[in-house]
Coordinates of N, CA and C and ligand atoms in Angstrom, one line a residue:
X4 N 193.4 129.3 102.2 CA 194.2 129.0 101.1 C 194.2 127.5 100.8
X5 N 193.4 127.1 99.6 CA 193.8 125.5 99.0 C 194.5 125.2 98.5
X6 N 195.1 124.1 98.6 CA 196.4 123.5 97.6 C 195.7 123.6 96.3
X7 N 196.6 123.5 95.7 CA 195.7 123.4 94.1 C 196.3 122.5 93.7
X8 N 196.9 121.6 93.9 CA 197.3 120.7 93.4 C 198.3 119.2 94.1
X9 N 198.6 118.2 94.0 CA 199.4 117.3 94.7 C 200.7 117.4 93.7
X10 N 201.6 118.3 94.3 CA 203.1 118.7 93.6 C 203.5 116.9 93.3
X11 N 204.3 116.8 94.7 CA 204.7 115.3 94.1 C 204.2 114.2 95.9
X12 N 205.0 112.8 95.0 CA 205.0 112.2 96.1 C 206.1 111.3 96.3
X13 N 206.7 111.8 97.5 CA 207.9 111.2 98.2 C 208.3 109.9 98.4
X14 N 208.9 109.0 98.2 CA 208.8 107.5 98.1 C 210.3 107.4 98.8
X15 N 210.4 106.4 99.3 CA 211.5 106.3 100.0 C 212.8 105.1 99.6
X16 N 213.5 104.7 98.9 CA 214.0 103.9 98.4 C 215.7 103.6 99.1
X17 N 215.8 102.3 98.8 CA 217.7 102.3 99.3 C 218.1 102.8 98.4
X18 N 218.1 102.5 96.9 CA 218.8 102.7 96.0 C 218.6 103.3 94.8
X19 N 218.8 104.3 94.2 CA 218.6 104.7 93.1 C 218.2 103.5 92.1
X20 N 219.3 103.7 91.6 CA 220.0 102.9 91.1 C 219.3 101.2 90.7
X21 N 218.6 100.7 91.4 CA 217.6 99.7 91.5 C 216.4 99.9 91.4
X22 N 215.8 101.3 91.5 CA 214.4 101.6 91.6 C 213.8 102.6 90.6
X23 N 214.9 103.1 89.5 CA 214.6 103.6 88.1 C 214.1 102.8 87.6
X24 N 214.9 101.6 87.3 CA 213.7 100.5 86.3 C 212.7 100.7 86.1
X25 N 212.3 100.5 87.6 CA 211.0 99.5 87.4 C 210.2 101.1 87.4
X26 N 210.2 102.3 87.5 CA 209.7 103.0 87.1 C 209.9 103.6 85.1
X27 N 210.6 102.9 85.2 CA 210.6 103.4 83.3 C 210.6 102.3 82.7
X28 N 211.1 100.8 83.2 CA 211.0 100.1 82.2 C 209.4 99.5 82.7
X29 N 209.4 99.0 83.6 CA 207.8 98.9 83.7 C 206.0 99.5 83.6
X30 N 206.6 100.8 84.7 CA 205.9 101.9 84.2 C 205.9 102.9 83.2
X31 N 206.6 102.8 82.7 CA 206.6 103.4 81.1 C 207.4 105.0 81.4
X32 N 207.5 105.3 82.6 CA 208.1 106.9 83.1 C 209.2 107.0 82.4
X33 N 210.0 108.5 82.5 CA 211.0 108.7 81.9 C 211.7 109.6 83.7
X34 N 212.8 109.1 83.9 CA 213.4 110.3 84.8 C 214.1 111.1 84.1
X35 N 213.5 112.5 85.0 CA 214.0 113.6 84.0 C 214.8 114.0 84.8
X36 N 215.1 114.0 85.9 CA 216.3 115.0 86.6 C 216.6 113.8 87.9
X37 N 218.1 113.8 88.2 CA 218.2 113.4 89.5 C 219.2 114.5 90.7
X38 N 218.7 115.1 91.4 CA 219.3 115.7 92.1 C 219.0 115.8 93.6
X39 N 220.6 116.4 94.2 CA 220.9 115.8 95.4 C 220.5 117.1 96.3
X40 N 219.5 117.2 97.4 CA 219.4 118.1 98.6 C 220.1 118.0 99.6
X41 N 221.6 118.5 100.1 CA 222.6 118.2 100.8 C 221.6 118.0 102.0
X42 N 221.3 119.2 102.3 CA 220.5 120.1 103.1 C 219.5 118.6 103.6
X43 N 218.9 118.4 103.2 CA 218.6 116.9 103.4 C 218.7 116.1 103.6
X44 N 220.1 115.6 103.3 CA 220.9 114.1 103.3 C 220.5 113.5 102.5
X45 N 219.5 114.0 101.4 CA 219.1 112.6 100.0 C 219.4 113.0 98.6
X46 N 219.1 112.3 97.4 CA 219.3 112.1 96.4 C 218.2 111.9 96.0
X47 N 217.5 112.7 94.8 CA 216.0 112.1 94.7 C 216.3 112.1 93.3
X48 N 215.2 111.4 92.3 CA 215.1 111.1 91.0 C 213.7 111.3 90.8
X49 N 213.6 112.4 89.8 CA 211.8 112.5 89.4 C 211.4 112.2 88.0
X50 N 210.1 112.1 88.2 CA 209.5 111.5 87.3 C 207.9 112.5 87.2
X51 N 207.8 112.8 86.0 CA 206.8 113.3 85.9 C 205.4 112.8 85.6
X52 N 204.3 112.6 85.9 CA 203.1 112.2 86.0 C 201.5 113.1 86.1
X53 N 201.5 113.8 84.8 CA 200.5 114.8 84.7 C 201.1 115.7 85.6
X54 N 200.4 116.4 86.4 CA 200.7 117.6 86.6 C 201.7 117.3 88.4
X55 N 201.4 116.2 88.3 CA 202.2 114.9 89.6 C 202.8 115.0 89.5
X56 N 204.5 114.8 89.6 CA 205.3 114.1 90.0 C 205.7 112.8 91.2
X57 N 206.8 112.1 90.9 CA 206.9 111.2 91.7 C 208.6 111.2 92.0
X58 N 208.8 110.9 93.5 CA 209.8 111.9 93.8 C 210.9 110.6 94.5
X59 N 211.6 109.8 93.6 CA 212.7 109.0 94.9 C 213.3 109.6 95.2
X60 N 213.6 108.8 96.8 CA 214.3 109.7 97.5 C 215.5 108.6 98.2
X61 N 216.5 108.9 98.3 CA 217.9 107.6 98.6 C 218.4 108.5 99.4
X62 N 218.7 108.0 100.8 CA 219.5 108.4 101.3 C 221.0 109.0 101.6
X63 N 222.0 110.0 101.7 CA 222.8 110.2 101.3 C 224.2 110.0 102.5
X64 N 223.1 109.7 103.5 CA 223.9 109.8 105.1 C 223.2 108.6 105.9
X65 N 224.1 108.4 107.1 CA 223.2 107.7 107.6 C 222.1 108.0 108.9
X66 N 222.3 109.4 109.0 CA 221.0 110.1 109.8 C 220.4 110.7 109.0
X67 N 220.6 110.4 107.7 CA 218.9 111.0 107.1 C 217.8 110.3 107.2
X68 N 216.7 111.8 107.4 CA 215.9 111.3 107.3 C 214.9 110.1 106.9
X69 N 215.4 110.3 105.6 CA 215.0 109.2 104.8 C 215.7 107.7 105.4
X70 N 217.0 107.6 105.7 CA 217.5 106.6 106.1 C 217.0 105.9 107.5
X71 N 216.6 106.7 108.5 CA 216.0 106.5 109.6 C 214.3 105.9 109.1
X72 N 213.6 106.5 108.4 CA 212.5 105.8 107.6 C 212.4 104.7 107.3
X73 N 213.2 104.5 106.5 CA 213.9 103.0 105.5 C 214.1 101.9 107.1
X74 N 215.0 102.2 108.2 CA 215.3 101.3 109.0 C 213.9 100.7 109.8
X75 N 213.5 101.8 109.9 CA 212.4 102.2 110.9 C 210.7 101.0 110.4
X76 N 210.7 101.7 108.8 CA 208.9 101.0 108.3 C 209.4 100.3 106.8
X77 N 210.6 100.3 106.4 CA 211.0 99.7 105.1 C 211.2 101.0 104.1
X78 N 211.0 100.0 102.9 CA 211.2 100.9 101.6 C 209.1 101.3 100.8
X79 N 209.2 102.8 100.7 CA 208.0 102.7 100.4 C 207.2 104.4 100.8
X80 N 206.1 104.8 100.7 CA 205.7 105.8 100.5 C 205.6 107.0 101.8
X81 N 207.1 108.1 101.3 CA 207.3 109.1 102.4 C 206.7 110.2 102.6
X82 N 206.7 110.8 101.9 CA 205.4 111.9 102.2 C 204.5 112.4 101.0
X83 N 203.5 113.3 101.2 CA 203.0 113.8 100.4 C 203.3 115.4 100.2
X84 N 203.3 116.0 98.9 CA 203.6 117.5 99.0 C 202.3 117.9 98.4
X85 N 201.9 118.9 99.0 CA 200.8 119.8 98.3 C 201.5 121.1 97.7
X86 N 201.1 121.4 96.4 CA 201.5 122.6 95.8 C 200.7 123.9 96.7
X87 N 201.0 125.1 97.1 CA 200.3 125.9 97.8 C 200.5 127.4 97.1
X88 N 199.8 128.5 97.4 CA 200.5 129.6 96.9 C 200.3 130.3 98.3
X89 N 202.0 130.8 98.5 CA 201.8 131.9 99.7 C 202.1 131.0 101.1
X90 N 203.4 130.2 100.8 CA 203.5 129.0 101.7 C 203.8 129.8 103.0
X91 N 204.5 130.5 103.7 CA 204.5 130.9 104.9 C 203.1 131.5 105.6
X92 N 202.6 131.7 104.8 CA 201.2 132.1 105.7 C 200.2 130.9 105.7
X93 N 200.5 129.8 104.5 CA 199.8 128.5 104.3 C 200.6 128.3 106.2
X94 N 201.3 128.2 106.4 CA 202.4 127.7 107.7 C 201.6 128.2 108.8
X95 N 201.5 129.4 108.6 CA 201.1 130.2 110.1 C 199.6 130.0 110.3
X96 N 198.9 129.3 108.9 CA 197.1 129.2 109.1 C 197.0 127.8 109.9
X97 N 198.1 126.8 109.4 CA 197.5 125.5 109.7 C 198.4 125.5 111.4
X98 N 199.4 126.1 111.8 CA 199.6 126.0 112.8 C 198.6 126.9 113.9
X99 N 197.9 127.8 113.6 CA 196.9 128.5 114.1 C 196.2 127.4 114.7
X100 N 195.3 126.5 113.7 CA 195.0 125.0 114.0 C 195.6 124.1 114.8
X101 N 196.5 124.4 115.3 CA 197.2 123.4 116.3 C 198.1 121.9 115.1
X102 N 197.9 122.5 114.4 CA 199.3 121.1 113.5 C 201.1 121.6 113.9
X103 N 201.3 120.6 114.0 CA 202.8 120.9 114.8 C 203.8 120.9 113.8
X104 N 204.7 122.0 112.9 CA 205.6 122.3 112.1 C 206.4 121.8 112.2
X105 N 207.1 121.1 111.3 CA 208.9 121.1 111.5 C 209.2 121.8 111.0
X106 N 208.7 122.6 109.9 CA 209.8 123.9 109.8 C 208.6 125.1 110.0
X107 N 209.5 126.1 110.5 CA 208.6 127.2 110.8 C 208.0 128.2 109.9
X108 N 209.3 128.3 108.8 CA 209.4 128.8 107.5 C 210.0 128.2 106.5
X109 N 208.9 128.6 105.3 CA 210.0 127.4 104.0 C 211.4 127.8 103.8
X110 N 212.0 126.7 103.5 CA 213.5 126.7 102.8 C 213.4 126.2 101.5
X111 N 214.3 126.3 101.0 CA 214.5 125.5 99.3 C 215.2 124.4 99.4
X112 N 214.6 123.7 98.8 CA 214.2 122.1 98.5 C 214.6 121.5 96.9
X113 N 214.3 120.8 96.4 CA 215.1 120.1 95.4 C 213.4 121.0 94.0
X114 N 214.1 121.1 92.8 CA 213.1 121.4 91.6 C 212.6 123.1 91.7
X115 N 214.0 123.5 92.6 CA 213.6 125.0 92.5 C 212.4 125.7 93.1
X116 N 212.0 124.4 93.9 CA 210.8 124.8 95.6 C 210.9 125.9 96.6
X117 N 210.3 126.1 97.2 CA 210.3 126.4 98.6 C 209.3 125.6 99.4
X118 N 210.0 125.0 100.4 CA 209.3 123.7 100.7 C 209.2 124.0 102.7
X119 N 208.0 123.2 102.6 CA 208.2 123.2 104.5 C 207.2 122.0 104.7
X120 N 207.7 121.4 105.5 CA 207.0 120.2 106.8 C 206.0 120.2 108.1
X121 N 205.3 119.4 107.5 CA 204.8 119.1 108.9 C 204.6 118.0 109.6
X122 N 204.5 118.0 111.0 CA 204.8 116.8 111.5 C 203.9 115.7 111.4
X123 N 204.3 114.7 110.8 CA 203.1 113.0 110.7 C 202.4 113.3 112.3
X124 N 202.9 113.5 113.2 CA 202.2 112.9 114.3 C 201.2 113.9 114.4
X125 N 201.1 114.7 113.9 CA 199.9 116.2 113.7 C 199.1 115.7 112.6
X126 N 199.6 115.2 111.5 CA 199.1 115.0 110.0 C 198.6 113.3 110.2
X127 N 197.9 112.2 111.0 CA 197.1 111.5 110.6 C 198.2 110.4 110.2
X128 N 199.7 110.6 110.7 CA 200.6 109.6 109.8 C 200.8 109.9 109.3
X129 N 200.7 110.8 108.5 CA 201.4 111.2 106.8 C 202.3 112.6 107.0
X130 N 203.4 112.0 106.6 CA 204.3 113.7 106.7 C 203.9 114.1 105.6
X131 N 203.4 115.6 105.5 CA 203.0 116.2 105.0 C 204.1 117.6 104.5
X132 N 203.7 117.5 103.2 CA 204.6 118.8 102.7 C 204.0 120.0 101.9
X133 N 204.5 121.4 102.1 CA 203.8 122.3 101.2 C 204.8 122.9 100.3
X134 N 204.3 122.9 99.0 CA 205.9 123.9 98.0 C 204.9 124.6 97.3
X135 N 206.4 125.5 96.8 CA 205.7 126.8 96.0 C 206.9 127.2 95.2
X136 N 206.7 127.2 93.8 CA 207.6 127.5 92.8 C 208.5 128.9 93.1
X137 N 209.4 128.8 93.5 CA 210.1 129.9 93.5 C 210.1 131.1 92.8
X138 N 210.1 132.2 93.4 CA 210.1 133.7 92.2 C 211.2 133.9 91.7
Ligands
LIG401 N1 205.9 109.3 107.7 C1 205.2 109.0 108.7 N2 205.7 108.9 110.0 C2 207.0 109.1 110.1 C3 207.8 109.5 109.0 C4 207.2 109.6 107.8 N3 208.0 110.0 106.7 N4 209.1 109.7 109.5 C5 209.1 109.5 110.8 N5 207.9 109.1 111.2 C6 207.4 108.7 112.5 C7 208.3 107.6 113.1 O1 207.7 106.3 112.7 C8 208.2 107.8 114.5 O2 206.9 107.3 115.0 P1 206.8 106.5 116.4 O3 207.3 107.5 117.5 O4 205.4 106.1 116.5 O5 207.8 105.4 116.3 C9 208.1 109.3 114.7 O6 207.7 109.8 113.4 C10 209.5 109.9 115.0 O7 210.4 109.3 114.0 P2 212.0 109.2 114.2 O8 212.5 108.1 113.4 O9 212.4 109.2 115.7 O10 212.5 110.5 113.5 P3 212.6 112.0 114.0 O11 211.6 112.4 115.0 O12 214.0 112.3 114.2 O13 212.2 112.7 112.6 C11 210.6 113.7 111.2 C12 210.9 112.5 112.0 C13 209.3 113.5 110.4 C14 210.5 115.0 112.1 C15 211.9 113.9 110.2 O14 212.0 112.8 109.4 C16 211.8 115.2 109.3 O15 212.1 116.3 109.8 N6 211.3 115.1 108.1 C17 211.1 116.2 107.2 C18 212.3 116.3 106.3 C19 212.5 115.1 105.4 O16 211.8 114.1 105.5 N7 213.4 115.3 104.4 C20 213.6 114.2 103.4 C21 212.9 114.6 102.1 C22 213.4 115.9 101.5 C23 212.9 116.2 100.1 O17 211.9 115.8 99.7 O18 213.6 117.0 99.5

């Protein structure tokens, strides 16, 4: 199964609030939705970019994820999502492969996803993410 596409990309920021700008007044973007994944600990704000998205993500706690990132490597690029169809078996092919899950099976995630992780230390650095438009 191929991704068919790069859904979005995760970016990690302190603050909303400071990091709209410079994607609409500079970059010319429009944010179209900002909503919060408890379930997560974040607050993200998207922006659409062809068939891309671009996905801030603000911490909402101070053991989120994202927040532990931010302390950890700064502010700046958190994961990548690949669009997939048939994400729990996308799950069970690449762990066949030996890549190490953080989640076993997708959950729902922010834009009406079903979303699951894998671990950077399996993925080359890069946390890696797979979604699939919900039925
Ligand atoms: N990209 C690359 N490496 C990362 C990383 C990231 N986003 N986040 C953590 N790491 C690395 C750390 O640098 C660290 O490396 P070293 O051991 O070499 O120092 C290692 O992974 C462990 O990091 P940690 O800070 O101790 O954090 P944890 O092990 O507790 O958690 C991870 C790391 C990836 C398992 C956790 O962040 C996670 O489960 N992420 C998936 C969920 C998520 O990120 N949600 C937020 C976005 C949700 C959304 O988009 O809706």
């Amino acid at each position: 199964m191929i991704p068919t596409h790069i859904e979005h990309i995760g970016i990690a920021v302190k603050d909303l609030a400071t990091a709209i700008p410079y994607y609409e007044d500079v970059l010319g973007l429009k944010c179209y939705k900002i909503e919060e994944v408890a379930d997560q600990k974040v607050r993200t704000a998207f922006f659409q970019v062809g068939q891309t998205k671009i996905e801030l993500l603000e911490a909402t706690a101070p053991d989120s994820p994202v927040a532990k990132f931010i302390e950890k490597k700064g502010e700046g690029i958190h994961h990548l999502a690949f669009a997939v169809q048939g994400i729990d078996e996308k799950l069970q092919e690449v762990a066949e492969k030996g890549i190490q899950l953080i989640d076993q099976k997708a959950r729902k995630g922010a834009e009406g996803l079903d979303i699951a992780f894998l671990h950077p230390k399996s993925t080359f650095g890069v946390l890696t993410e797979f979604c699939e438009k919900r039925i």
